[in-house]
mmCIF file with all atom_site columns, C-alpha atoms in Angstrom:
data_model
loop_
_atom_site.group_PDB
_atom_site.id
_atom_site.type_symbol
_atom_site.label_atom_id
_atom_site.label_alt_id
_atom_site.label_comp_id
_atom_site.label_asym_id
_atom_site.label_entity_id
_atom_site.label_seq_id
_atom_site.pdbx_PDB_ins_code
_atom_site.Cartn_x
_atom_site.Cartn_y
_atom_site.Cartn_z
_atom_site.occupancy
_atom_site.B_iso_or_equiv
_atom_site.pdbx_formal_charge
_atom_site.auth_seq_id
_atom_site.auth_comp_id
_atom_site.auth_asym_id
_atom_site.auth_atom_id
_atom_site.pdbx_PDB_model_num
ATOM 1   C CA . GLN A 1 1   ? 48.430 14.258  82.272  1.00 59.00 ? 221 GLN A CA 1
ATOM 2   C CA . GLN A 1 2   ? 47.650 11.436  84.646  1.00 69.00 ? 222 GLN A CA 1
ATOM 3   C CA . GLN A 1 3   ? 46.745 8.353   82.628  1.00 90.00 ? 223 GLN A CA 1
ATOM 4   C CA . VAL A 1 4   ? 45.632 6.406   85.676  1.00 95.00 ? 224 VAL A CA 1
ATOM 5   C CA . LYS A 1 5   ? 43.564 8.275   88.236  1.00 96.00 ? 225 LYS A CA 1
ATOM 6   C CA . GLN A 1 6   ? 43.292 6.836   91.735  1.00 97.00 ? 226 GLN A CA 1
ATOM 7   C CA . SER A 1 7   ? 40.982 7.753   94.593  1.00 96.00 ? 227 SER A CA 1
ATOM 8   C CA . PRO A 1 8   ? 40.734 8.419   97.438  1.00 97.00 ? 228 PRO A CA 1
ATOM 9   C CA . GLN A 1 9   ? 44.107 9.868   98.365  1.00 96.00 ? 229 GLN A CA 1
ATOM 10  C CA . SER A 1 10  ? 43.683 8.656   101.931 1.00 97.00 ? 230 SER A CA 1
ATOM 11  C CA . LEU A 1 11  ? 41.317 6.270   103.657 1.00 97.00 ? 231 LEU A CA 1
ATOM 12  C CA . ILE A 1 12  ? 40.601 5.432   107.267 1.00 98.00 ? 232 ILE A CA 1
ATOM 13  C CA . VAL A 1 13  ? 38.771 2.183   108.006 1.00 98.00 ? 233 VAL A CA 1
ATOM 14  C CA . GLN A 1 14  ? 37.880 0.414   111.222 1.00 98.00 ? 234 GLN A CA 1
ATOM 15  C CA . LYS A 1 15  ? 39.273 -3.043  111.858 1.00 98.00 ? 235 LYS A CA 1
ATOM 16  C CA . GLY A 1 16  ? 37.025 -5.614  110.251 1.00 97.00 ? 236 GLY A CA 1
ATOM 17  C CA . GLY A 1 17  ? 35.626 -3.147  107.723 1.00 98.00 ? 237 GLY A CA 1
ATOM 18  C CA . ILE A 1 18  ? 35.902 -3.113  103.955 1.00 98.00 ? 238 ILE A CA 1
ATOM 19  C CA . SER A 1 19  ? 38.468 -0.883  102.275 1.00 98.00 ? 239 SER A CA 1
ATOM 20  C CA . ILE A 1 20  ? 37.744 0.175   98.703  1.00 98.00 ? 240 ILE A CA 1
ATOM 21  C CA . ILE A 1 21  ? 40.171 1.989   96.430  1.00 98.00 ? 241 ILE A CA 1
ATOM 22  C CA . ASN A 1 22  ? 39.213 3.007   92.915  1.00 98.00 ? 242 ASN A CA 1
ATOM 23  C CA . CYS A 1 23  ? 41.145 3.622   89.711  1.00 98.00 ? 243 CYS A CA 1
ATOM 24  C CA . ALA A 1 24  ? 40.120 4.863   86.283  1.00 97.00 ? 244 ALA A CA 1
ATOM 25  C CA . TYR A 1 25  ? 42.004 4.896   83.012  1.00 97.00 ? 245 TYR A CA 1
ATOM 26  C CA . GLU A 1 26  ? 41.550 6.196   79.485  1.00 92.00 ? 246 GLU A CA 1
ATOM 27  C CA . ASN A 1 27  ? 43.978 4.199   77.359  1.00 91.00 ? 247 ASN A CA 1
ATOM 28  C CA . THR A 1 28  ? 42.306 1.073   75.994  1.00 89.00 ? 248 THR A CA 1
ATOM 29  C CA . ALA A 1 29  ? 45.698 -0.345  75.017  1.00 90.00 ? 249 ALA A CA 1
ATOM 30  C CA . PHE A 1 30  ? 46.494 -1.147  78.653  1.00 92.00 ? 250 PHE A CA 1
ATOM 31  C CA . ASP A 1 31  ? 46.699 -4.937  78.972  1.00 90.00 ? 251 ASP A CA 1
ATOM 32  C CA . TYR A 1 32  ? 47.462 -5.681  82.606  1.00 93.00 ? 252 TYR A CA 1
ATOM 33  C CA . PHE A 1 33  ? 46.351 -4.039  85.843  1.00 95.00 ? 253 PHE A CA 1
ATOM 34  C CA . PRO A 1 34  ? 48.335 -4.710  89.038  1.00 96.00 ? 254 PRO A CA 1
ATOM 35  C CA . TRP A 1 35  ? 47.995 -3.345  92.523  1.00 98.00 ? 255 TRP A CA 1
ATOM 36  C CA . TYR A 1 36  ? 51.105 -2.685  94.594  1.00 98.00 ? 256 TYR A CA 1
ATOM 37  C CA . GLN A 1 37  ? 51.343 -2.360  98.368  1.00 98.00 ? 257 GLN A CA 1
ATOM 38  C CA . GLN A 1 38  ? 53.986 -0.217  100.048 1.00 98.00 ? 258 GLN A CA 1
ATOM 39  C CA . PHE A 1 39  ? 54.853 -0.155  103.732 1.00 97.00 ? 259 PHE A CA 1
ATOM 40  C CA . PRO A 1 40  ? 56.736 2.811   105.227 1.00 94.00 ? 260 PRO A CA 1
ATOM 41  C CA . GLY A 1 41  ? 60.432 2.684   104.430 1.00 93.00 ? 261 GLY A CA 1
ATOM 42  C CA . LYS A 1 42  ? 59.993 -0.100  101.879 1.00 95.00 ? 262 LYS A CA 1
ATOM 43  C CA . GLY A 1 43  ? 59.645 -0.381  98.143  1.00 97.00 ? 263 GLY A CA 1
ATOM 44  C CA . PRO A 1 44  ? 56.277 -1.276  96.619  1.00 97.00 ? 264 PRO A CA 1
ATOM 45  C CA . ALA A 1 45  ? 55.488 -4.974  96.239  1.00 97.00 ? 265 ALA A CA 1
ATOM 46  C CA . LEU A 1 46  ? 52.955 -6.663  93.989  1.00 97.00 ? 266 LEU A CA 1
ATOM 47  C CA . LEU A 1 47  ? 49.747 -7.466  95.831  1.00 97.00 ? 267 LEU A CA 1
ATOM 48  C CA . ILE A 1 48  ? 47.346 -8.734  93.179  1.00 97.00 ? 268 ILE A CA 1
ATOM 49  C CA . ALA A 1 49  ? 46.816 -8.245  89.451  1.00 95.00 ? 269 ALA A CA 1
ATOM 50  C CA . ILE A 1 50  ? 44.185 -8.760  86.770  1.00 95.00 ? 270 ILE A CA 1
ATOM 51  C CA . ARG A 1 51  ? 43.939 -8.919  83.001  1.00 92.00 ? 271 ARG A CA 1
ATOM 52  C CA . PRO A 1 52  ? 41.174 -7.049  81.142  1.00 91.00 ? 272 PRO A CA 1
ATOM 53  C CA . ASP A 1 53  ? 39.444 -10.223 79.988  1.00 92.00 ? 273 ASP A CA 1
ATOM 54  C CA . VAL A 1 54  ? 38.505 -11.049 83.584  1.00 93.00 ? 274 VAL A CA 1
ATOM 55  C CA . SER A 1 55  ? 35.932 -9.128  85.649  1.00 95.00 ? 275 SER A CA 1
ATOM 56  C CA . GLU A 1 56  ? 37.071 -10.174 89.095  1.00 96.00 ? 276 GLU A CA 1
ATOM 57  C CA . LYS A 1 57  ? 40.032 -11.762 90.796  1.00 96.00 ? 277 LYS A CA 1
ATOM 58  C CA . LYS A 1 58  ? 40.198 -12.767 94.424  1.00 97.00 ? 278 LYS A CA 1
ATOM 59  C CA . GLU A 1 59  ? 43.193 -13.717 96.540  1.00 96.00 ? 279 GLU A CA 1
ATOM 60  C CA . GLY A 1 60  ? 42.363 -14.191 100.181 1.00 97.00 ? 280 GLY A CA 1
ATOM 61  C CA . ARG A 1 61  ? 40.901 -10.967 101.567 1.00 98.00 ? 281 ARG A CA 1
ATOM 62  C CA . PHE A 1 62  ? 41.912 -8.985  98.477  1.00 98.00 ? 282 PHE A CA 1
ATOM 63  C CA . THR A 1 63  ? 39.693 -8.673  95.409  1.00 98.00 ? 283 THR A CA 1
ATOM 64  C CA . ILE A 1 64  ? 40.070 -6.729  92.187  1.00 97.00 ? 284 ILE A CA 1
ATOM 65  C CA . SER A 1 65  ? 36.876 -5.785  90.382  1.00 97.00 ? 285 SER A CA 1
ATOM 66  C CA . PHE A 1 66  ? 37.364 -4.788  86.762  1.00 96.00 ? 286 PHE A CA 1
ATOM 67  C CA . ASN A 1 67  ? 34.855 -2.948  84.563  1.00 95.00 ? 287 ASN A CA 1
ATOM 68  C CA . LYS A 1 68  ? 36.231 -2.814  81.045  1.00 94.00 ? 288 LYS A CA 1
ATOM 69  C CA . SER A 1 69  ? 33.378 -0.800  79.544  1.00 94.00 ? 289 SER A CA 1
ATOM 70  C CA . ALA A 1 70  ? 33.669 1.880   82.234  1.00 95.00 ? 290 ALA A CA 1
ATOM 71  C CA . LYS A 1 71  ? 37.480 1.712   82.168  1.00 95.00 ? 291 LYS A CA 1
ATOM 72  C CA . GLN A 1 72  ? 37.555 1.392   85.926  1.00 97.00 ? 292 GLN A CA 1
ATOM 73  C CA . PHE A 1 73  ? 38.970 -1.087  88.393  1.00 97.00 ? 293 PHE A CA 1
ATOM 74  C CA . SER A 1 74  ? 38.981 -1.254  92.134  1.00 98.00 ? 294 SER A CA 1
ATOM 75  C CA . LEU A 1 75  ? 40.659 -3.015  95.049  1.00 98.00 ? 295 LEU A CA 1
ATOM 76  C CA . HIS A 1 76  ? 38.511 -4.360  97.858  1.00 98.00 ? 296 HIS A CA 1
ATOM 77  C CA . ILE A 1 77  ? 40.086 -5.412  101.137 1.00 98.00 ? 297 ILE A CA 1
ATOM 78  C CA . MET A 1 78  ? 37.671 -7.467  103.200 1.00 98.00 ? 298 MET A CA 1
ATOM 79  C CA . ASP A 1 79  ? 37.961 -7.732  106.979 1.00 98.00 ? 299 ASP A CA 1
ATOM 80  C CA . SER A 1 80  ? 40.598 -4.995  106.997 1.00 98.00 ? 300 SER A CA 1
ATOM 81  C CA . GLN A 1 81  ? 43.337 -5.401  109.604 1.00 98.00 ? 301 GLN A CA 1
ATOM 82  C CA . PRO A 1 82  ? 45.784 -2.921  111.172 1.00 97.00 ? 302 PRO A CA 1
ATOM 83  C CA . GLY A 1 83  ? 48.550 -4.789  109.337 1.00 97.00 ? 303 GLY A CA 1
ATOM 84  C CA . ASP A 1 84  ? 46.948 -3.711  106.054 1.00 98.00 ? 304 ASP A CA 1
ATOM 85  C CA . SER A 1 85  ? 47.835 -0.097  106.849 1.00 98.00 ? 305 SER A CA 1
ATOM 86  C CA . ALA A 1 86  ? 50.023 0.923   103.927 1.00 98.00 ? 306 ALA A CA 1
ATOM 87  C CA . THR A 1 87  ? 50.034 2.905   100.711 1.00 98.00 ? 307 THR A CA 1
ATOM 88  C CA . TYR A 1 88  ? 48.354 1.215   97.763  1.00 98.00 ? 308 TYR A CA 1
ATOM 89  C CA . PHE A 1 89  ? 49.053 1.955   94.123  1.00 98.00 ? 309 PHE A CA 1
ATOM 90  C CA . CYS A 1 90  ? 47.053 0.829   91.143  1.00 98.00 ? 310 CYS A CA 1
ATOM 91  C CA . ALA A 1 91  ? 48.846 0.587   87.822  1.00 96.00 ? 311 ALA A CA 1
ATOM 92  C CA . ALA A 1 92  ? 48.261 -0.187  84.173  1.00 95.00 ? 312 ALA A CA 1
ATOM 93  C CA . ARG A 1 93  ? 50.683 -1.657  81.683  1.00 92.00 ? 313 ARG A CA 1
ATOM 94  C CA . GLN A 1 94  ? 51.427 -0.768  78.094  1.00 88.00 ? 314 GLN A CA 1
ATOM 95  C CA . GLY A 1 95  ? 54.467 -1.829  76.116  1.00 84.00 ? 315 GLY A CA 1
ATOM 96  C CA . GLY A 1 96  ? 56.113 -3.381  79.142  1.00 85.00 ? 316 GLY A CA 1
ATOM 97  C CA . LYS A 1 97  ? 55.871 -0.168  81.149  1.00 91.00 ? 317 LYS A CA 1
ATOM 98  C CA . LEU A 1 98  ? 53.695 0.432   84.186  1.00 93.00 ? 318 LEU A CA 1
ATOM 99  C CA . ILE A 1 99  ? 51.774 3.675   84.667  1.00 94.00 ? 319 ILE A CA 1
ATOM 100 C CA . PHE A 1 100 ? 50.934 4.158   88.327  1.00 96.00 ? 320 PHE A CA 1
ATOM 101 C CA . GLY A 1 101 ? 48.077 5.933   90.014  1.00 96.00 ? 321 GLY A CA 1
ATOM 102 C CA . GLN A 1 102 ? 48.660 8.617   92.638  1.00 96.00 ? 322 GLN A CA 1
ATOM 103 C CA . GLY A 1 103 ? 48.473 6.232   95.577  1.00 96.00 ? 323 GLY A CA 1
ATOM 104 C CA . THR A 1 104 ? 46.096 5.772   98.507  1.00 97.00 ? 324 THR A CA 1
ATOM 105 C CA . GLU A 1 105 ? 47.282 5.873   102.093 1.00 97.00 ? 325 GLU A CA 1
ATOM 106 C CA . LEU A 1 106 ? 45.167 3.367   104.036 1.00 98.00 ? 326 LEU A CA 1
ATOM 107 C CA . SER A 1 107 ? 44.968 3.426   107.797 1.00 98.00 ? 327 SER A CA 1
ATOM 108 C CA . VAL A 1 108 ? 43.086 0.645   109.581 1.00 98.00 ? 328 VAL A CA 1
ATOM 109 C CA . LYS A 1 109 ? 42.140 1.604   113.138 1.00 97.00 ? 329 LYS A CA 1
ATOM 110 C CA . PRO A 1 110 ? 41.980 -1.101  115.837 1.00 93.00 ? 330 PRO A CA 1
ATOM 111 C CA . ASP B 2 1   ? 70.332 -10.770 101.024 1.00 57.00 ? 17  ASP B CA 1
ATOM 112 C CA . ALA B 2 2   ? 68.041 -8.377  99.197  1.00 69.00 ? 18  ALA B CA 1
ATOM 113 C CA . ASP B 2 3   ? 67.457 -9.148  95.520  1.00 93.00 ? 19  ASP B CA 1
ATOM 114 C CA . VAL B 2 4   ? 67.391 -5.467  94.492  1.00 97.00 ? 20  VAL B CA 1
ATOM 115 C CA . THR B 2 5   ? 69.726 -3.102  96.308  1.00 97.00 ? 21  THR B CA 1
ATOM 116 C CA . GLN B 2 6   ? 70.077 0.640   96.043  1.00 98.00 ? 22  GLN B CA 1
ATOM 117 C CA . THR B 2 7   ? 72.916 2.866   97.199  1.00 97.00 ? 23  THR B CA 1
ATOM 118 C CA . PRO B 2 8   ? 72.950 5.239   98.910  1.00 97.00 ? 24  PRO B CA 1
ATOM 119 C CA . ARG B 2 9   ? 69.777 4.894   100.975 1.00 97.00 ? 25  ARG B CA 1
ATOM 120 C CA . ASN B 2 10  ? 69.821 8.555   101.910 1.00 97.00 ? 26  ASN B CA 1
ATOM 121 C CA . ARG B 2 11  ? 71.598 11.484  100.319 1.00 97.00 ? 27  ARG B CA 1
ATOM 122 C CA . ILE B 2 12  ? 71.714 15.203  100.933 1.00 97.00 ? 28  ILE B CA 1
ATOM 123 C CA . THR B 2 13  ? 73.277 17.343  98.242  1.00 96.00 ? 29  THR B CA 1
ATOM 124 C CA . LYS B 2 14  ? 73.404 20.933  97.117  1.00 97.00 ? 30  LYS B CA 1
ATOM 125 C CA . THR B 2 15  ? 71.960 22.596  94.060  1.00 97.00 ? 31  THR B CA 1
ATOM 126 C CA . GLY B 2 16  ? 74.217 22.174  91.043  1.00 97.00 ? 32  GLY B CA 1
ATOM 127 C CA . LYS B 2 17  ? 76.009 19.087  92.277  1.00 97.00 ? 33  LYS B CA 1
ATOM 128 C CA . ARG B 2 18  ? 76.241 15.927  90.214  1.00 96.00 ? 34  ARG B CA 1
ATOM 129 C CA . ILE B 2 19  ? 75.128 12.783  91.972  1.00 97.00 ? 35  ILE B CA 1
ATOM 130 C CA . MET B 2 20  ? 74.684 9.155   91.049  1.00 98.00 ? 36  MET B CA 1
ATOM 131 C CA . LEU B 2 21  ? 72.235 6.650   92.460  1.00 98.00 ? 37  LEU B CA 1
ATOM 132 C CA . GLU B 2 22  ? 73.104 3.011   91.955  1.00 98.00 ? 38  GLU B CA 1
ATOM 133 C CA . CYS B 2 23  ? 70.987 -0.090  91.605  1.00 98.00 ? 39  CYS B CA 1
ATOM 134 C CA . SER B 2 24  ? 72.079 -3.711  91.595  1.00 97.00 ? 40  SER B CA 1
ATOM 135 C CA . GLN B 2 25  ? 70.035 -6.874  91.272  1.00 97.00 ? 41  GLN B CA 1
ATOM 136 C CA . THR B 2 26  ? 70.720 -10.548 91.766  1.00 96.00 ? 42  THR B CA 1
ATOM 137 C CA . LYS B 2 27  ? 67.455 -11.766 90.246  1.00 93.00 ? 43  LYS B CA 1
ATOM 138 C CA . GLY B 2 28  ? 68.908 -12.278 86.774  1.00 92.00 ? 44  GLY B CA 1
ATOM 139 C CA . HIS B 2 29  ? 66.258 -10.034 85.241  1.00 93.00 ? 45  HIS B CA 1
ATOM 140 C CA . ASP B 2 30  ? 66.776 -8.314  81.919  1.00 93.00 ? 46  ASP B CA 1
ATOM 141 C CA . ARG B 2 31  ? 64.526 -5.317  82.550  1.00 95.00 ? 47  ARG B CA 1
ATOM 142 C CA . MET B 2 32  ? 65.316 -2.476  84.934  1.00 96.00 ? 48  MET B CA 1
ATOM 143 C CA . TYR B 2 33  ? 63.511 0.754   85.752  1.00 97.00 ? 49  TYR B CA 1
ATOM 144 C CA . TRP B 2 34  ? 63.998 3.993   87.653  1.00 98.00 ? 50  TRP B CA 1
ATOM 145 C CA . TYR B 2 35  ? 61.040 5.749   89.287  1.00 98.00 ? 51  TYR B CA 1
ATOM 146 C CA . ARG B 2 36  ? 60.591 8.721   91.527  1.00 98.00 ? 52  ARG B CA 1
ATOM 147 C CA . GLN B 2 37  ? 57.889 8.927   94.163  1.00 97.00 ? 53  GLN B CA 1
ATOM 148 C CA . ASP B 2 38  ? 56.365 12.214  95.268  1.00 94.00 ? 54  ASP B CA 1
ATOM 149 C CA . PRO B 2 39  ? 53.407 12.645  97.633  1.00 89.00 ? 55  PRO B CA 1
ATOM 150 C CA . GLY B 2 40  ? 50.165 12.873  95.693  1.00 88.00 ? 56  GLY B CA 1
ATOM 151 C CA . LEU B 2 41  ? 51.845 12.026  92.393  1.00 91.00 ? 57  LEU B CA 1
ATOM 152 C CA . GLY B 2 42  ? 52.492 8.334   92.851  1.00 93.00 ? 58  GLY B CA 1
ATOM 153 C CA . LEU B 2 43  ? 55.382 6.628   91.073  1.00 96.00 ? 59  LEU B CA 1
ATOM 154 C CA . ARG B 2 44  ? 56.581 8.173   87.841  1.00 96.00 ? 60  ARG B CA 1
ATOM 155 C CA . LEU B 2 45  ? 58.904 6.436   85.394  1.00 96.00 ? 61  LEU B CA 1
ATOM 156 C CA . ILE B 2 46  ? 62.190 8.227   84.706  1.00 97.00 ? 62  ILE B CA 1
ATOM 157 C CA . TYR B 2 47  ? 64.083 5.733   82.495  1.00 97.00 ? 63  TYR B CA 1
ATOM 158 C CA . TYR B 2 48  ? 63.846 2.066   81.677  1.00 96.00 ? 64  TYR B CA 1
ATOM 159 C CA . SER B 2 49  ? 66.042 -0.556  80.071  1.00 96.00 ? 65  SER B CA 1
ATOM 160 C CA . PHE B 2 50  ? 64.837 -3.835  78.595  1.00 93.00 ? 66  PHE B CA 1
ATOM 161 C CA . ASP B 2 51  ? 68.368 -5.188  78.152  1.00 92.00 ? 67  ASP B CA 1
ATOM 162 C CA . VAL B 2 52  ? 71.952 -3.987  78.418  1.00 93.00 ? 68  VAL B CA 1
ATOM 163 C CA . LYS B 2 53  ? 71.918 -2.288  75.025  1.00 93.00 ? 69  LYS B CA 1
ATOM 164 C CA . ASP B 2 54  ? 68.451 -0.775  75.393  1.00 94.00 ? 70  ASP B CA 1
ATOM 165 C CA . ILE B 2 55  ? 67.811 2.552   77.178  1.00 96.00 ? 71  ILE B CA 1
ATOM 166 C CA . ASN B 2 56  ? 64.515 4.426   76.958  1.00 96.00 ? 72  ASN B CA 1
ATOM 167 C CA . LYS B 2 57  ? 63.175 7.653   78.361  1.00 96.00 ? 73  LYS B CA 1
ATOM 168 C CA . GLY B 2 58  ? 60.191 7.498   80.612  1.00 95.00 ? 74  GLY B CA 1
ATOM 169 C CA . GLU B 2 59  ? 57.584 10.038  81.577  1.00 92.00 ? 75  GLU B CA 1
ATOM 170 C CA . ILE B 2 60  ? 59.935 12.474  83.345  1.00 95.00 ? 76  ILE B CA 1
ATOM 171 C CA . SER B 2 61  ? 63.494 12.033  82.017  1.00 96.00 ? 77  SER B CA 1
ATOM 172 C CA . ASP B 2 62  ? 64.500 15.716  81.817  1.00 95.00 ? 78  ASP B CA 1
ATOM 173 C CA . GLY B 2 63  ? 67.401 16.453  84.171  1.00 96.00 ? 79  GLY B CA 1
ATOM 174 C CA . TYR B 2 64  ? 68.315 12.783  84.509  1.00 97.00 ? 80  TYR B CA 1
ATOM 175 C CA . SER B 2 65  ? 70.566 10.325  82.698  1.00 97.00 ? 81  SER B CA 1
ATOM 176 C CA . VAL B 2 66  ? 71.184 6.604   83.144  1.00 98.00 ? 82  VAL B CA 1
ATOM 177 C CA . SER B 2 67  ? 73.822 3.987   82.489  1.00 97.00 ? 83  SER B CA 1
ATOM 178 C CA . ARG B 2 68  ? 73.285 0.240   82.175  1.00 96.00 ? 84  ARG B CA 1
ATOM 179 C CA . GLN B 2 69  ? 76.718 -1.076  83.031  1.00 91.00 ? 85  GLN B CA 1
ATOM 180 C CA . ALA B 2 70  ? 75.714 -4.737  83.049  1.00 94.00 ? 86  ALA B CA 1
ATOM 181 C CA . GLN B 2 71  ? 72.603 -6.858  83.227  1.00 94.00 ? 87  GLN B CA 1
ATOM 182 C CA . ALA B 2 72  ? 72.676 -6.479  86.990  1.00 96.00 ? 88  ALA B CA 1
ATOM 183 C CA . LYS B 2 73  ? 73.498 -2.775  87.278  1.00 97.00 ? 89  LYS B CA 1
ATOM 184 C CA . PHE B 2 74  ? 71.535 0.342   86.362  1.00 98.00 ? 90  PHE B CA 1
ATOM 185 C CA . SER B 2 75  ? 72.633 3.786   87.559  1.00 98.00 ? 91  SER B CA 1
ATOM 186 C CA . LEU B 2 76  ? 70.710 7.047   87.619  1.00 98.00 ? 92  LEU B CA 1
ATOM 187 C CA . SER B 2 77  ? 72.549 10.378  87.461  1.00 98.00 ? 93  SER B CA 1
ATOM 188 C CA . LEU B 2 78  ? 71.464 13.894  88.195  1.00 97.00 ? 94  LEU B CA 1
ATOM 189 C CA . GLU B 2 79  ? 73.936 16.000  86.240  1.00 92.00 ? 95  GLU B CA 1
ATOM 190 C CA . SER B 2 80  ? 73.122 19.230  88.067  1.00 96.00 ? 96  SER B CA 1
ATOM 191 C CA . ALA B 2 81  ? 70.754 18.658  90.938  1.00 97.00 ? 97  ALA B CA 1
ATOM 192 C CA . ILE B 2 82  ? 67.936 21.104  91.632  1.00 97.00 ? 98  ILE B CA 1
ATOM 193 C CA . PRO B 2 83  ? 65.596 21.316  94.650  1.00 97.00 ? 99  PRO B CA 1
ATOM 194 C CA . ASN B 2 84  ? 62.550 19.980  92.796  1.00 96.00 ? 100 ASN B CA 1
ATOM 195 C CA . GLN B 2 85  ? 64.438 16.720  92.311  1.00 97.00 ? 101 GLN B CA 1
ATOM 196 C CA . THR B 2 86  ? 64.041 16.131  96.025  1.00 97.00 ? 102 THR B CA 1
ATOM 197 C CA . ALA B 2 87  ? 62.118 12.868  96.127  1.00 97.00 ? 103 ALA B CA 1
ATOM 198 C CA . LEU B 2 88  ? 62.183 9.169   96.906  1.00 98.00 ? 104 LEU B CA 1
ATOM 199 C CA . TYR B 2 89  ? 63.809 7.194   94.088  1.00 98.00 ? 105 TYR B CA 1
ATOM 200 C CA . PHE B 2 90  ? 63.146 3.551   93.377  1.00 98.00 ? 106 PHE B CA 1
ATOM 201 C CA . CYS B 2 91  ? 64.824 1.047   91.133  1.00 98.00 ? 107 CYS B CA 1
ATOM 202 C CA . ALA B 2 92  ? 62.825 -1.951  89.929  1.00 97.00 ? 108 ALA B CA 1
ATOM 203 C CA . THR B 2 93  ? 63.448 -5.057  87.861  1.00 96.00 ? 109 THR B CA 1
ATOM 204 C CA . SER B 2 94  ? 61.330 -7.513  85.924  1.00 94.00 ? 110 SER B CA 1
ATOM 205 C CA . ARG B 2 95  ? 61.947 -10.596 83.877  1.00 89.00 ? 111 ARG B CA 1
ATOM 206 C CA . GLY B 2 96  ? 59.900 -9.258  81.019  1.00 77.00 ? 112 GLY B CA 1
ATOM 207 C CA . GLN B 2 97  ? 57.614 -10.856 78.467  1.00 68.00 ? 113 GLN B CA 1
ATOM 208 C CA . ALA B 2 98  ? 54.918 -12.804 80.299  1.00 64.00 ? 114 ALA B CA 1
ATOM 209 C CA . GLN B 2 99  ? 56.473 -12.195 83.706  1.00 59.00 ? 115 GLN B CA 1
ATOM 210 C CA . GLU B 2 100 ? 55.019 -8.807  84.480  1.00 81.00 ? 116 GLU B CA 1
ATOM 211 C CA . THR B 2 101 ? 55.858 -8.445  88.170  1.00 91.00 ? 117 THR B CA 1
ATOM 212 C CA . GLN B 2 102 ? 58.221 -5.618  88.961  1.00 94.00 ? 118 GLN B CA 1
ATOM 213 C CA . TYR B 2 103 ? 60.432 -6.042  92.015  1.00 96.00 ? 119 TYR B CA 1
ATOM 214 C CA . PHE B 2 104 ? 61.386 -2.843  93.755  1.00 97.00 ? 120 PHE B CA 1
ATOM 215 C CA . GLY B 2 105 ? 64.458 -1.910  95.723  1.00 97.00 ? 121 GLY B CA 1
ATOM 216 C CA . PRO B 2 106 ? 64.232 -0.225  99.144  1.00 96.00 ? 122 PRO B CA 1
ATOM 217 C CA . GLY B 2 107 ? 64.541 3.278   97.706  1.00 97.00 ? 123 GLY B CA 1
ATOM 218 C CA . THR B 2 108 ? 66.910 6.240   97.985  1.00 98.00 ? 124 THR B CA 1
ATOM 219 C CA . ARG B 2 109 ? 65.695 9.349   99.766  1.00 97.00 ? 125 ARG B CA 1
ATOM 220 C CA . LEU B 2 110 ? 67.294 12.387  98.103  1.00 98.00 ? 126 LEU B CA 1
ATOM 221 C CA . LEU B 2 111 ? 67.243 15.929  99.451  1.00 97.00 ? 127 LEU B CA 1
ATOM 222 C CA . VAL B 2 112 ? 68.565 18.730  97.249  1.00 97.00 ? 128 VAL B CA 1
ATOM 223 C CA . LEU B 2 113 ? 69.233 21.944  99.153  1.00 96.00 ? 129 LEU B CA 1
#
């Protein structure tokens, strides 16, 4: 049973375009929603995170949109660059543990 | 030097063998985690430890055991490896409480033949 569902599994975007990755959850006890970025051969690293009392958080070209009533949140990457090519994981936290989504492999074409 | 290190980085073993994956951290964090990563399944929690005397099962603990030897060390063992344990394994640490960020090691790629 996947508590956090992530889509799409893979995404190809042209340089300068907008990348959008979506996640949905069921458990209303989740209290923190981070996104992790993973480059090939590396461990995941925190990219950006949001709490459920906020609807949007922006850091540079990266934005999280959070819809508490729909139990959905998404990552938007503006002006996508080839260096953004990586695997992205959404996650949700409960009791100090993170539950991760299935991951999205993003490829940004020059 | 890396804050979270994992050894070995790559391992090939045979079905039925016992193997141990080791994790060390220099971040001074109390909390440590073991995950496995499989294509299409994301990262799944195997075991976690909030301090040296605290060990908890995660989502997929069957076939695995752990040891928290010290604040800085957390080992994962496969008592009798099987092919479906072939995966990428990650250790992570966090300070806990309000500091939610988990810091991941570089991973161990395990192949069970």
